GROMACS .gro file of C-alpha atoms in nm:
model
  346
    1MET     CA    1   0.007   0.007   0.011
    2LYS     CA    2   0.085   0.356  -0.060
    3TYR     CA    3  -0.018   0.662   0.203
    4THR     CA    4  -0.018   1.011   0.185
    5HIS     CA    5  -0.092   1.293   0.461
    6LEU     CA    6  -0.452   1.455   0.521
    7PRO     CA    7  -0.317   1.807   0.424
    8HIS     CA    8  -0.243   2.016   0.731
    9THR     CA    9  -0.249   1.716   0.963
   10ASP     CA   10  -0.011   1.467   1.054
   11ILE     CA   11  -0.257   1.199   0.996
   12GLU     CA   12  -0.142   0.912   0.707
   13VAL     CA   13  -0.398   0.771   0.551
   14SER     CA   14  -0.373   0.487   0.262
   15LYS     CA   15  -0.386   0.633  -0.095
   16ILE     CA   16  -0.632   0.371  -0.119
   17CYS     CA   17  -1.006   0.436   0.120
   18LEU     CA   18  -1.294   0.199   0.160
   19GLY     CA   19  -1.586   0.318   0.039
   20THR     CA   20  -1.905   0.142   0.211
   21MET     CA   21  -2.187   0.257   0.057
   22THR     CA   22  -2.346  -0.097  -0.060
   23TRP     CA   23  -2.345  -0.215   0.344
   24GLY     CA   24  -2.646  -0.245   0.433
   25ASN     CA   25  -2.824  -0.286   0.095
   26GLN     CA   26  -2.627  -0.466  -0.207
   27ASN     CA   27  -2.370  -0.638   0.078
   28THR     CA   28  -2.526  -0.792   0.439
   29GLU     CA   29  -2.299  -0.712   0.707
   30GLU     CA   30  -2.083  -1.033   0.744
   31GLU     CA   31  -1.945  -0.936   0.397
   32GLY     CA   32  -1.897  -0.539   0.514
   33HIS     CA   33  -1.697  -0.739   0.807
   34GLU     CA   34  -1.524  -0.971   0.543
   35GLN     CA   35  -1.443  -0.651   0.330
   36MET     CA   36  -1.295  -0.444   0.671
   37ASP     CA   37  -1.080  -0.702   0.740
   38TYR     CA   38  -0.932  -0.818   0.400
   39ALA     CA   39  -0.864  -0.430   0.325
   40VAL     CA   40  -0.681  -0.368   0.658
   41ASP     CA   41  -0.466  -0.673   0.579
   42GLN     CA   42  -0.391  -0.522   0.237
   43GLY     CA   43  -0.264  -0.193   0.467
   44ILE     CA   44  -0.587   0.033   0.422
   45ASN     CA   45  -0.660   0.216   0.732
   46PHE     CA   46  -0.887   0.483   0.567
   47PHE     CA   47  -1.291   0.410   0.561
   48ASP     CA   48  -1.533   0.645   0.465
   49THR     CA   49  -1.866   0.580   0.490
   50ALA     CA   50  -2.234   0.858   0.567
   51GLU     CA   51  -2.510   0.882   0.760
   52LEU     CA   52  -2.747   0.846   0.399
   53TYR     CA   53  -2.545   0.510   0.337
   54PRO     CA   54  -2.630   0.251   0.213
   55ILE     CA   55  -2.726   0.441  -0.143
   56PRO     CA   56  -3.016   0.429  -0.275
   57ALA     CA   57  -3.143   0.614  -0.037
   58HIS     CA   58  -3.411   0.460   0.166
   59PRO     CA   59  -3.607   0.524   0.518
   60ASP     CA   60  -3.574   0.170   0.614
   61ARG     CA   61  -3.244   0.124   0.524
   62HIS     CA   62  -3.035   0.507   0.652
   63SER     CA   63  -2.774   0.473   0.862
   64LEU     CA   64  -2.733   0.099   0.834
   65THR     CA   65  -2.373   0.101   0.699
   66GLU     CA   66  -2.255   0.325   0.967
   67LYS     CA   67  -2.412   0.002   1.183
   68ILE     CA   68  -2.202  -0.212   0.990
   69ILE     CA   69  -1.929  -0.022   1.037
   70GLY     CA   70  -1.986   0.027   1.432
   71THR     CA   71  -2.032  -0.365   1.493
   72TRP     CA   72  -1.723  -0.410   1.300
   73PHE     CA   73  -1.503  -0.162   1.574
   74LYS     CA   74  -1.678  -0.363   1.859
   75LYS     CA   75  -1.595  -0.677   1.765
   76ASN     CA   76  -1.235  -0.636   1.644
   77GLY     CA   77  -1.153  -0.340   1.918
   78ASN     CA   78  -0.960  -0.148   1.661
   79ARG     CA   79  -1.071   0.184   1.655
   80ASP     CA   80  -0.792   0.326   1.675
   81LYS     CA   81  -0.626   0.196   1.341
   82ILE     CA   82  -0.882   0.342   1.172
   83VAL     CA   83  -0.902   0.686   1.017
   84LEU     CA   84  -1.288   0.742   0.965
   85ALA     CA   85  -1.486   0.997   0.764
   86SER     CA   86  -1.781   1.048   0.739
   87LYS     CA   87  -2.103   1.305   0.603
   88ILE     CA   88  -2.474   1.507   0.742
   89VAL     CA   89  -2.648   1.507   0.488
   90GLY     CA   90  -2.757   1.837   0.311
   91ARG     CA   91  -3.131   1.950   0.261
   92ALA     CA   92  -3.283   1.756  -0.030
   93GLU     CA   93  -3.641   1.567  -0.136
   94MET     CA   94  -3.362   1.197  -0.098
   95SER     CA   95  -3.281   1.279   0.246
   96LYS     CA   96  -3.585   1.445   0.361
   97PHE     CA   97  -3.630   1.163   0.602
   98ILE     CA   98  -3.339   1.211   0.820
   99ARG     CA   99  -3.386   1.539   0.865
  100THR     CA  100  -3.503   1.887   0.747
  101THR     CA  101  -3.304   2.157   0.820
  102GLY     CA  102  -3.004   2.156   0.649
  103PHE     CA  103  -2.689   2.296   0.818
  104SER     CA  104  -2.794   2.439   1.100
  105ARG     CA  105  -2.619   2.479   1.457
  106GLU     CA  106  -2.864   2.194   1.567
  107SER     CA  107  -2.941   1.980   1.255
  108ILE     CA  108  -2.516   1.909   1.268
  109ILE     CA  109  -2.499   1.864   1.623
  110GLU     CA  110  -2.790   1.589   1.593
  111ALA     CA  111  -2.588   1.449   1.289
  112VAL     CA  112  -2.239   1.377   1.470
  113GLU     CA  113  -2.417   1.234   1.784
  114GLY     CA  114  -2.619   1.020   1.574
  115SER     CA  115  -2.315   0.859   1.358
  116LEU     CA  116  -2.104   0.854   1.670
  117LYS     CA  117  -2.358   0.627   1.875
  118ARG     CA  118  -2.371   0.381   1.550
  119LEU     CA  119  -2.028   0.379   1.501
  120ASN     CA  120  -1.935   0.259   1.844
  121THR     CA  121  -1.675   0.578   1.868
  122ASP     CA  122  -1.606   0.864   2.033
  123TYR     CA  123  -1.461   1.052   1.728
  124ILE     CA  124  -1.485   1.078   1.362
  125ASP     CA  125  -1.149   1.203   1.209
  126VAL     CA  126  -1.291   1.381   0.952
  127TYR     CA  127  -1.639   1.495   0.950
  128GLN     CA  128  -1.791   1.622   0.571
  129LEU     CA  129  -2.069   1.805   0.466
  130HIS     CA  130  -2.195   1.546   0.178
  131TRP     CA  131  -2.357   1.825  -0.068
  132PRO     CA  132  -2.447   2.193  -0.043
  133GLU     CA  133  -2.722   2.344   0.073
  134ARG     CA  134  -2.753   2.585  -0.260
  135ASN     CA  135  -2.914   2.456  -0.515
  136THR     CA  136  -2.643   2.363  -0.729
  137ASN     CA  137  -2.394   2.044  -0.789
  138TYR     CA  138  -2.685   1.771  -0.805
  139PHE     CA  139  -2.645   1.455  -0.961
  140GLY     CA  140  -2.623   1.459  -1.302
  141LYS     CA  141  -2.607   1.847  -1.349
  142ARG     CA  142  -2.332   2.002  -1.510
  143GLY     CA  143  -2.201   2.340  -1.482
  144TYR     CA  144  -2.413   2.617  -1.213
  145ALA     CA  145  -2.766   2.737  -1.363
  146HIS     CA  146  -2.885   3.022  -1.114
  147ASP     CA  147  -3.206   2.953  -0.876
  148ILE     CA  148  -3.401   3.243  -0.804
  149SER     CA  149  -3.582   3.017  -0.616
  150ASP     CA  150  -3.317   2.936  -0.357
  151HIS     CA  151  -3.326   3.141  -0.108
  152TRP     CA  152  -3.026   3.031   0.067
  153GLU     CA  153  -2.833   3.289   0.309
  154ASP     CA  154  -2.481   3.239   0.359
  155ASN     CA  155  -2.420   3.061   0.658
  156ILE     CA  156  -2.078   2.896   0.610
  157HIS     CA  157  -1.910   3.066   0.950
  158GLN     CA  158  -2.201   2.978   1.140
  159VAL     CA  159  -2.158   2.596   1.004
  160LEU     CA  160  -1.773   2.593   1.025
  161GLU     CA  161  -1.818   2.731   1.420
  162THR     CA  162  -2.095   2.424   1.500
  163LEU     CA  163  -1.795   2.200   1.368
  164ARG     CA  164  -1.502   2.400   1.581
  165ASP     CA  165  -1.716   2.311   1.880
  166LEU     CA  166  -1.697   2.004   1.779
  167ILE     CA  167  -1.367   1.924   1.681
  168ARG     CA  168  -1.305   2.105   2.068
  169GLU     CA  169  -1.513   1.867   2.266
  170GLY     CA  170  -1.314   1.590   2.090
  171LYS     CA  171  -1.642   1.457   1.908
  172ILE     CA  172  -1.485   1.517   1.555
  173ARG     CA  173  -1.103   1.604   1.455
  174HIS     CA  174  -1.139   1.763   1.107
  175VAL     CA  175  -1.357   1.908   0.892
  176GLY     CA  176  -1.390   1.798   0.439
  177ILE     CA  177  -1.657   1.937   0.214
  178SER     CA  178  -1.808   1.707  -0.063
  179ASN     CA  179  -2.002   1.747  -0.399
  180GLU     CA  180  -1.838   2.120  -0.404
  181THR     CA  181  -1.805   2.361  -0.647
  182PRO     CA  182  -1.494   2.608  -0.662
  183TRP     CA  183  -1.676   2.933  -0.591
  184GLY     CA  184  -1.732   2.701  -0.251
  185THR     CA  185  -1.462   2.553  -0.225
  186MET     CA  186  -1.288   2.917  -0.169
  187ARG     CA  187  -1.606   3.046   0.066
  188PHE     CA  188  -1.475   2.752   0.319
  189LEU     CA  189  -1.135   2.827   0.286
  190GLU     CA  190  -1.188   3.205   0.279
  191GLU     CA  191  -1.400   3.197   0.637
  192SER     CA  192  -1.067   2.989   0.795
  193LYS     CA  193  -0.829   3.267   0.687
  194VAL     CA  194  -0.995   3.545   0.804
  195HIS     CA  195  -1.105   3.396   1.131
  196ALA     CA  196  -0.777   3.133   1.298
  197THR     CA  197  -1.024   3.008   1.542
  198LEU     CA  198  -1.236   2.819   1.260
  199PRO     CA  199  -1.136   2.493   1.133
  200ARG     CA  200  -1.000   2.482   0.795
  201ALA     CA  201  -1.162   2.227   0.501
  202ILE     CA  202  -0.864   1.973   0.463
  203THR     CA  203  -1.058   1.758   0.212
  204ILE     CA  204  -1.287   1.746  -0.087
  205GLN     CA  205  -1.484   1.478  -0.189
  206ASN     CA  206  -1.604   1.491  -0.564
  207PRO     CA  207  -1.674   1.266  -0.801
  208TYR     CA  208  -1.373   1.241  -1.050
  209ASN     CA  209  -1.211   0.912  -1.295
  210LEU     CA  210  -1.203   0.928  -1.630
  211LEU     CA  211  -1.547   0.997  -1.783
  212ASN     CA  212  -1.622   1.289  -1.551
  213ARG     CA  213  -1.252   1.523  -1.453
  214LEU     CA  214  -1.505   1.839  -1.414
  215PHE     CA  215  -1.230   1.828  -1.127
  216GLU     CA  216  -0.984   1.971  -1.344
  217VAL     CA  217  -1.183   2.278  -1.395
  218GLY     CA  218  -1.103   2.552  -1.091
  219LEU     CA  219  -1.095   2.289  -0.834
  220SER     CA  220  -0.785   2.149  -0.913
  221GLU     CA  221  -0.568   2.420  -0.892
  222ILE     CA  222  -0.788   2.513  -0.558
  223SER     CA  223  -0.701   2.172  -0.450
  224MET     CA  224  -0.321   2.228  -0.525
  225ARG     CA  225  -0.232   2.611  -0.422
  226GLU     CA  226  -0.450   2.534  -0.121
  227GLN     CA  227  -0.340   2.229   0.019
  228ILE     CA  228  -0.708   2.065   0.020
  229GLY     CA  229  -0.686   1.723  -0.117
  230LEU     CA  230  -0.927   1.518  -0.345
  231LEU     CA  231  -1.132   1.242  -0.215
  232ALA     CA  232  -1.193   1.124  -0.523
  233TYR     CA  233  -1.533   0.869  -0.510
  234SER     CA  234  -1.667   0.718  -0.843
  235PRO     CA  235  -1.327   0.619  -0.962
  236LEU     CA  236  -1.482   0.357  -1.171
  237GLY     CA  237  -1.792   0.500  -1.306
  238PHE     CA  238  -2.062   0.343  -1.136
  239GLY     CA  239  -1.883   0.043  -1.248
  240VAL     CA  240  -1.888   0.126  -1.622
  241LEU     CA  241  -1.538   0.192  -1.629
  242SER     CA  242  -1.503  -0.175  -1.534
  243GLY     CA  243  -1.590  -0.250  -1.901
  244LYS     CA  244  -1.842  -0.520  -1.813
  245TYR     CA  245  -2.171  -0.330  -1.958
  246LEU     CA  246  -2.006  -0.293  -2.264
  247GLY     CA  247  -2.201  -0.450  -2.596
  248GLY     CA  248  -2.543  -0.426  -2.419
  249ARG     CA  249  -2.453  -0.644  -2.108
  250SER     CA  250  -2.661  -0.622  -1.803
  251PRO     CA  251  -2.465  -0.847  -1.553
  252GLU     CA  252  -2.688  -1.047  -1.230
  253GLY     CA  253  -2.683  -0.791  -0.906
  254SER     CA  254  -2.478  -0.537  -1.053
  255ARG     CA  255  -2.538  -0.183  -0.914
  256ILE     CA  256  -2.670  -0.080  -1.305
  257THR     CA  257  -2.873  -0.357  -1.341
  258LEU     CA  258  -3.052  -0.331  -0.992
  259PHE     CA  259  -3.066   0.037  -1.009
  260PRO     CA  260  -3.154   0.169  -1.342
  261ASN     CA  261  -3.235   0.498  -1.286
  262TYR     CA  262  -2.825   0.507  -1.255
  263LYS     CA  263  -2.755   0.670  -1.544
  264ARG     CA  264  -2.504   0.915  -1.476
  265TYR     CA  265  -2.222   0.700  -1.709
  266SER     CA  266  -2.386   0.528  -1.935
  267SER     CA  267  -2.498   0.818  -2.174
  268LYS     CA  268  -2.415   0.701  -2.588
  269THR     CA  269  -2.095   0.897  -2.567
  270ALA     CA  270  -2.013   0.763  -2.217
  271ILE     CA  271  -2.028   0.467  -2.355
  272GLU     CA  272  -1.846   0.499  -2.665
  273ALA     CA  273  -1.519   0.664  -2.439
  274THR     CA  274  -1.523   0.348  -2.271
  275GLN     CA  275  -1.514   0.161  -2.535
  276LYS     CA  276  -1.205   0.299  -2.623
  277TYR     CA  277  -1.086   0.324  -2.281
  278TYR     CA  278  -1.088  -0.075  -2.286
  279GLU     CA  279  -0.897  -0.098  -2.595
  280LEU     CA  280  -0.657   0.096  -2.496
  281ALA     CA  281  -0.625  -0.114  -2.187
  282MET     CA  282  -0.606  -0.428  -2.374
  283ALA     CA  283  -0.343  -0.292  -2.650
  284ASN     CA  284  -0.118  -0.226  -2.300
  285ASP     CA  285  -0.257  -0.601  -2.104
  286LEU     CA  286  -0.410  -0.369  -1.869
  287SER     CA  287  -0.744  -0.439  -1.701
  288LEU     CA  288  -0.986  -0.148  -1.750
  289ALA     CA  289  -1.087  -0.118  -1.395
  290GLN     CA  290  -0.673  -0.127  -1.327
  291MET     CA  291  -0.616   0.150  -1.563
  292ALA     CA  292  -0.930   0.353  -1.449
  293LEU     CA  293  -0.761   0.322  -1.097
  294ALA     CA  294  -0.460   0.417  -1.158
  295PHE     CA  295  -0.492   0.713  -1.330
  296VAL     CA  296  -0.662   0.863  -1.068
  297ASN     CA  297  -0.419   0.715  -0.825
  298SER     CA  298  -0.140   0.940  -1.005
  299ARG     CA  299  -0.340   1.252  -0.971
  300PRO     CA  300  -0.105   1.536  -0.776
  301PHE     CA  301  -0.397   1.636  -0.624
  302LEU     CA  302  -0.510   1.333  -0.497
  303THR     CA  303  -0.552   1.269  -0.098
  304SER     CA  304  -0.708   0.905  -0.139
  305ASN     CA  305  -0.945   0.698  -0.363
  306ILE     CA  306  -1.225   0.608  -0.256
  307ILE     CA  307  -1.348   0.212  -0.398
  308GLY     CA  308  -1.600   0.015  -0.353
  309ALA     CA  309  -1.722  -0.351  -0.424
  310THR     CA  310  -1.981  -0.592  -0.392
  311SER     CA  311  -1.750  -0.856  -0.333
  312ILE     CA  312  -1.380  -0.985  -0.225
  313LYS     CA  313  -1.274  -1.018  -0.635
  314GLN     CA  314  -1.350  -0.662  -0.678
  315LEU     CA  315  -1.169  -0.551  -0.375
  316LYS     CA  316  -0.920  -0.791  -0.453
  317GLU     CA  317  -0.884  -0.610  -0.833
  318ASN     CA  318  -0.917  -0.209  -0.719
  319ILE     CA  319  -0.688  -0.245  -0.425
  320GLU     CA  320  -0.401  -0.431  -0.670
  321SER     CA  321  -0.447  -0.097  -0.898
  322ILE     CA  322  -0.190   0.074  -0.629
  323ASP     CA  323   0.063  -0.127  -0.791
  324VAL     CA  324  -0.004  -0.023  -1.130
  325THR     CA  325   0.226   0.251  -1.275
  326LEU     CA  326   0.084   0.373  -1.614
  327SER     CA  327   0.366   0.408  -1.918
  328ASP     CA  328   0.367   0.767  -2.100
  329GLU     CA  329   0.220   0.572  -2.425
  330VAL     CA  330  -0.047   0.516  -2.203
  331LEU     CA  331  -0.103   0.814  -2.075
  332LYS     CA  332  -0.044   0.982  -2.364
  333GLY     CA  333  -0.363   0.723  -2.531
  334ILE     CA  334  -0.614   0.849  -2.180
  335GLU     CA  335  -0.524   1.233  -2.314
  336GLU     CA  336  -0.663   1.141  -2.694
  337ILE     CA  337  -0.974   0.978  -2.590
  338HIS     CA  338  -1.006   1.232  -2.320
  339ASN     CA  339  -0.986   1.502  -2.568
  340GLN     CA  340  -1.216   1.335  -2.843
  341HIS     CA  341  -1.488   1.217  -2.568
  342PRO     CA  342  -1.429   1.532  -2.289
  343ASN     CA  343  -1.630   1.451  -1.980
  344PRO     CA  344  -1.904   1.277  -2.135
  345ALA     CA  345  -2.076   1.212  -1.781
  346PRO     CA  346  -2.193   1.543  -1.568
   0.00000   0.00000   0.00000
């Protein structure tokens, strides 16, 4: 395994982070425990979860993933060996069964207390805002369109004050943001620069993969210059970049087969680009999945690559991508395909 540091901290994390959002729906508690055991054996010490998980969100299943992690901690007594990240839901139709108050002080405190209880822990290492309260950066939405119905008032200072108080209480250690825009990212950083007592966001968890490199437009420069590390999610684009859906295939039990509404990475242009990436991988004796993951692993703004799997076989292949170094020829080929099919998935 390879390791990096969470920016502005002395916390060392594996460059591969174990994603958990299938546990409690596509995966049982036993399978979740098996994945954590295997990941730790391979040198992974960084787990990412959220109060909303598993996905798709559902009133009967929300927060089951955190509970599964909590029972694993209780069984093994190894909380101190894991760097743990979780998230509070934003205001949205799909999460209103959890709460509807957005990032008010009361909401954040309630969310943290609930996660701590479910996770069987006294603290969370990186606590993240799952998505903005503003009407922006939703799944499937490319770019910003001003919405006059959005009555959000800038409360970023108040949000950071609440998170600061939770840090002082020892319930969280650091703060991260997720699904953010360049403007939102800089606002959070600005507040912590102007007001020294407020915590600085150290990570940003956004999608990044061969089919969606929009992070490179604005956010990558912020990441490098401000040292806010990317936690890349969907590095395989809902499994599309494994190649298993090529040729119109629909593998039984796979994510898009089970949840056909998840079409973000399944447009005609995305499929065309995936075919090109598949051919490039095959020509260089690589699996498409490992080439796609190795590309993400190689980015200078990456802190950790959040992988997910529904089987140990998939998990093994994904973790082994850390040992794959892409040649200059492969990287050139990736750029050529990207120029032909730029960001086909929003």
